[in-house]
CSV table of C-alpha atoms in Angstrom, one decimal:
chain,number,residue,atom,x,y,z
A,1,UNK,CA,146.9,158.2,33.1
A,2,UNK,CA,149.6,155.7,33.9
A,3,UNK,CA,147.4,153.2,35.1
A,4,UNK,CA,146.4,149.8,34.0
A,5,UNK,CA,144.1,150.2,30.9
A,6,UNK,CA,141.5,148.1,29.5
A,7,UNK,CA,139.9,148.2,25.9
A,8,UNK,CA,137.1,148.1,25.0
A,9,UNK,CA,135.1,149.1,28.4
A,10,UNK,CA,132.1,147.1,27.6
A,11,UNK,CA,131.4,144.2,24.9
A,12,UNK,CA,128.3,143.0,23.5
A,13,UNK,CA,128.0,140.2,21.2
A,14,UNK,CA,126.0,137.4,20.3
A,15,UNK,CA,126.4,133.9,21.1
A,16,UNK,CA,129.1,131.8,19.1
A,17,UNK,CA,131.2,134.9,18.0
A,18,UNK,CA,134.6,135.9,18.9
A,19,UNK,CA,135.8,138.6,21.3
A,20,UNK,CA,139.2,139.9,21.9
A,21,UNK,CA,140.0,142.0,24.8
A,22,UNK,CA,143.2,144.2,25.4
A,23,UNK,CA,145.2,145.4,28.5
A,24,UNK,CA,147.9,147.7,28.7
A,25,UNK,CA,149.6,147.4,32.0
A,26,UNK,CA,151.9,149.9,34.1
A,27,UNK,CA,155.0,150.8,32.0
A,28,UNK,CA,157.8,148.5,32.9
A,29,UNK,CA,155.7,146.0,34.7
A,30,UNK,CA,157.1,143.0,34.4
A,31,UNK,CA,153.9,140.7,35.5
A,32,UNK,CA,150.3,140.9,33.8
A,33,UNK,CA,147.1,138.7,35.4
A,34,UNK,CA,143.8,138.2,33.8
A,35,UNK,CA,140.8,137.6,36.0
A,36,UNK,CA,137.1,137.1,35.7
A,37,UNK,CA,134.4,138.1,37.9
A,38,UNK,CA,130.5,137.3,38.0
A,39,UNK,CA,127.9,139.0,39.6
A,40,UNK,CA,128.0,138.4,43.4
A,41,UNK,CA,131.7,136.9,43.1
A,42,UNK,CA,134.9,138.0,43.6
A,43,UNK,CA,137.7,138.1,41.1
A,44,UNK,CA,138.6,134.6,40.0
A,45,UNK,CA,142.2,134.0,38.7
A,46,UNK,CA,142.2,133.3,34.6
A,47,UNK,CA,146.3,133.4,34.0
A,48,UNK,CA,149.5,135.1,34.3
A,49,UNK,CA,152.2,136.5,32.4
A,50,UNK,CA,155.8,137.0,33.4
A,51,UNK,CA,156.9,139.4,30.6
A,52,UNK,CA,156.0,137.3,27.5
A,53,UNK,CA,156.1,134.0,29.3
A,54,UNK,CA,152.5,132.8,30.2
A,55,UNK,CA,153.4,130.8,33.4
A,56,UNK,CA,150.0,129.6,35.0
A,57,UNK,CA,146.8,129.1,33.7
A,58,UNK,CA,143.4,128.2,35.8
A,59,UNK,CA,140.9,125.6,34.9
A,60,UNK,CA,138.7,128.2,34.3
A,61,UNK,CA,140.7,129.0,30.7
A,62,UNK,CA,139.1,126.2,28.5
A,63,UNK,CA,140.3,126.1,25.1
A,64,UNK,CA,138.1,128.4,23.7
A,65,UNK,CA,140.3,131.1,25.9
A,66,UNK,CA,143.6,131.9,24.6
A,67,UNK,CA,145.8,135.1,25.9
A,68,UNK,CA,148.9,136.4,24.8
A,69,UNK,CA,151.3,138.8,25.7
A,70,UNK,CA,153.6,139.4,22.6
A,71,UNK,CA,156.8,141.4,23.6
A,72,UNK,CA,156.1,141.5,27.0
A,73,UNK,CA,154.0,144.6,26.6
A,74,UNK,CA,150.0,144.5,26.0
A,75,UNK,CA,148.0,141.6,26.6
A,76,UNK,CA,145.2,140.3,24.7
A,77,UNK,CA,142.6,137.6,25.6
A,78,UNK,CA,140.4,135.9,23.3
A,79,UNK,CA,137.3,134.0,23.7
A,80,UNK,CA,136.1,132.0,20.5
A,81,UNK,CA,132.7,130.7,20.1
A,82,UNK,CA,131.4,132.7,22.8
A,83,UNK,CA,129.0,131.2,25.2
A,84,UNK,CA,126.3,132.7,27.5
A,85,UNK,CA,128.1,131.9,30.4
A,86,UNK,CA,131.3,133.8,29.7
A,87,UNK,CA,129.2,136.9,30.6
A,88,UNK,CA,131.2,138.5,33.2
A,89,UNK,CA,133.6,141.5,34.1
A,90,UNK,CA,137.1,140.5,32.6
A,91,UNK,CA,139.8,142.3,34.8
A,92,UNK,CA,143.4,142.7,33.7
A,93,UNK,CA,146.4,143.6,36.8
A,94,UNK,CA,149.8,144.3,36.3
A,95,UNK,CA,153.0,144.1,39.2
A,96,UNK,CA,156.3,144.9,39.0
A,97,UNK,CA,157.5,142.0,39.7
A,98,UNK,CA,156.6,138.9,41.9
A,99,UNK,CA,156.2,140.5,45.3
A,100,UNK,CA,154.6,143.9,44.2
A,101,UNK,CA,151.2,145.1,44.4
A,102,UNK,CA,148.5,143.9,41.9
A,103,UNK,CA,147.4,146.8,40.4
A,104,UNK,CA,144.0,146.4,38.5
A,105,UNK,CA,142.6,148.2,35.2
A,106,UNK,CA,138.9,149.1,35.3
A,107,UNK,CA,138.0,146.1,33.6
A,108,UNK,CA,136.1,145.0,30.2
A,109,UNK,CA,132.3,144.2,30.9
A,110,UNK,CA,131.3,141.5,28.5
A,111,UNK,CA,127.5,140.4,27.5
A,112,UNK,CA,127.0,137.7,25.4
A,113,UNK,CA,123.3,137.4,24.4
B,1,UNK,CA,142.9,124.2,47.4
B,2,UNK,CA,142.9,127.6,48.9
B,3,UNK,CA,139.8,129.6,50.1
B,4,UNK,CA,138.7,132.5,51.1
B,5,UNK,CA,135.5,133.0,52.9
B,6,UNK,CA,133.9,136.2,53.7
B,7,UNK,CA,130.6,135.6,55.7
B,8,UNK,CA,128.9,138.5,55.3
B,9,UNK,CA,127.7,139.9,51.7
B,10,UNK,CA,126.5,143.0,53.4
B,11,UNK,CA,127.4,144.9,57.0
B,12,UNK,CA,125.4,148.1,57.5
B,13,UNK,CA,127.1,150.7,60.2
B,14,UNK,CA,126.0,154.1,61.6
B,15,UNK,CA,128.9,156.8,61.2
B,16,UNK,CA,131.2,156.6,63.8
B,17,UNK,CA,130.4,153.0,64.9
B,18,UNK,CA,133.3,150.7,64.8
B,19,UNK,CA,133.5,148.3,62.0
B,20,UNK,CA,134.6,144.7,61.7
B,21,UNK,CA,134.9,142.7,58.4
B,22,UNK,CA,135.5,139.0,58.7
B,23,UNK,CA,137.7,137.0,56.6
B,24,UNK,CA,138.4,133.3,57.0
B,25,UNK,CA,140.9,131.2,54.9
B,26,UNK,CA,142.2,127.7,54.3
B,27,UNK,CA,145.6,127.4,53.0
B,28,UNK,CA,148.4,124.8,54.4
B,29,UNK,CA,151.0,126.7,53.7
B,30,UNK,CA,152.4,130.6,54.7
B,31,UNK,CA,149.9,132.8,53.2
B,32,UNK,CA,150.2,136.4,52.3
B,33,UNK,CA,146.9,138.2,53.1
B,34,UNK,CA,145.5,141.2,51.6
B,35,UNK,CA,142.5,143.5,51.7
B,36,UNK,CA,141.1,145.0,48.2
B,37,UNK,CA,138.5,147.9,48.1
B,38,UNK,CA,136.1,149.0,45.1
B,39,UNK,CA,134.6,152.6,45.9
B,40,UNK,CA,131.2,153.0,43.7
B,41,UNK,CA,132.5,153.3,40.1
B,42,UNK,CA,136.1,152.9,40.6
B,43,UNK,CA,138.5,150.4,40.2
B,44,UNK,CA,139.7,147.6,42.6
B,45,UNK,CA,142.6,148.6,44.4
B,46,UNK,CA,145.1,147.5,47.6
B,47,UNK,CA,144.0,148.6,50.7
B,48,UNK,CA,146.4,147.0,52.9
B,49,UNK,CA,148.7,143.8,53.1
B,50,UNK,CA,149.1,141.7,56.3
B,51,UNK,CA,153.4,141.9,55.6
B,52,UNK,CA,153.1,145.7,55.6
B,53,UNK,CA,151.5,146.1,59.0
B,54,UNK,CA,150.3,149.5,57.9
B,55,UNK,CA,147.5,151.4,58.8
B,56,UNK,CA,145.7,152.9,55.5
B,57,UNK,CA,142.8,155.2,56.3
B,58,UNK,CA,142.5,154.1,59.4
B,59,UNK,CA,141.7,150.5,58.8
B,60,UNK,CA,143.8,147.8,60.3
B,61,UNK,CA,144.1,143.8,59.7
B,62,UNK,CA,145.8,141.1,62.2
B,63,UNK,CA,146.8,137.9,60.5
B,64,UNK,CA,145.5,135.2,63.2
B,65,UNK,CA,147.1,132.0,62.2
B,66,UNK,CA,145.6,130.0,64.8
B,67,UNK,CA,141.9,131.1,63.8
B,68,UNK,CA,142.9,131.1,59.9
B,69,UNK,CA,141.7,134.7,60.0
B,70,UNK,CA,142.6,138.2,58.7
B,71,UNK,CA,139.7,140.5,60.0
B,72,UNK,CA,139.6,144.0,58.9
B,73,UNK,CA,138.9,146.6,61.4
B,74,UNK,CA,138.3,150.5,62.1
B,75,UNK,CA,137.0,152.0,65.2
B,76,UNK,CA,135.2,154.8,63.6
B,77,UNK,CA,133.2,154.1,60.4
B,78,UNK,CA,133.4,157.0,57.8
B,79,UNK,CA,130.6,157.7,55.1
B,80,UNK,CA,133.4,157.7,52.4
B,81,UNK,CA,134.2,153.8,53.6
B,82,UNK,CA,131.2,152.7,52.2
B,83,UNK,CA,132.7,150.5,49.2
B,84,UNK,CA,133.0,146.5,48.3
B,85,UNK,CA,135.9,145.3,50.3
B,86,UNK,CA,137.6,141.8,49.1
B,87,UNK,CA,139.8,139.9,51.5
B,88,UNK,CA,142.1,137.5,49.3
B,89,UNK,CA,145.2,135.4,50.1
B,90,UNK,CA,148.2,134.7,47.5
B,91,UNK,CA,150.3,131.9,47.4
B,92,UNK,CA,153.8,132.2,46.8
B,93,UNK,CA,153.4,136.0,45.8
B,94,UNK,CA,151.5,134.7,42.4
B,95,UNK,CA,148.3,134.8,41.8
B,96,UNK,CA,145.3,136.2,43.9
B,97,UNK,CA,142.4,134.1,45.6
B,98,UNK,CA,139.5,136.0,46.4
B,99,UNK,CA,136.5,136.3,48.8
B,100,UNK,CA,133.1,137.1,47.8
B,101,UNK,CA,133.1,140.3,49.1
B,102,UNK,CA,131.5,142.2,51.8
B,103,UNK,CA,129.6,145.4,51.1
B,104,UNK,CA,130.0,148.2,54.0
B,105,UNK,CA,127.4,150.8,53.8
B,106,UNK,CA,128.2,153.9,56.6
B,107,UNK,CA,125.0,155.8,57.4
B,108,UNK,CA,124.9,159.2,58.2
């Protein structure tokens, strides 16, 4: 499968724990995006990378959230000291360049107990 | 701030009936608009974008700047069209702002 992949697909954690998600974009895609989707809502933008540079962050991305894309390939999204409000589907997307279609991964569903 | 409104949470039609999924947006610039679709147990995927002016799976959407709308239409709905549909707006080809989505159910 040459699409965007995300791991893990599901994560259950206790409040206060740290979690890390991984996204592998389509090969040679320069742009990588993170979105969050809660029940009954559309995806909401969190942050995006152009190669290894993080170019924009949403106000939704609190200090507890950090994203990296070392070497411009895969990306990780870490949430520290998780809260119940962090429970959501975290979606990753990639595109070849700035004007191209964003292709989405299957998402990681986070449940914070 | 840009915003995308999909006024209907659910749209239920019979097979063969026309479908119109509404999308209105607010944006001061010149937007790029998209429709994404998510079939059951599948990932979000692009259905169409206004700049390409394509018809995908029989769906079309026309950008009406005067009414700030980008409604999705299909003359004859099929059962396989049942899915969640999201309208999205992009500013400067960067991030996407999505609406809350409309669930389309096509009954036989």
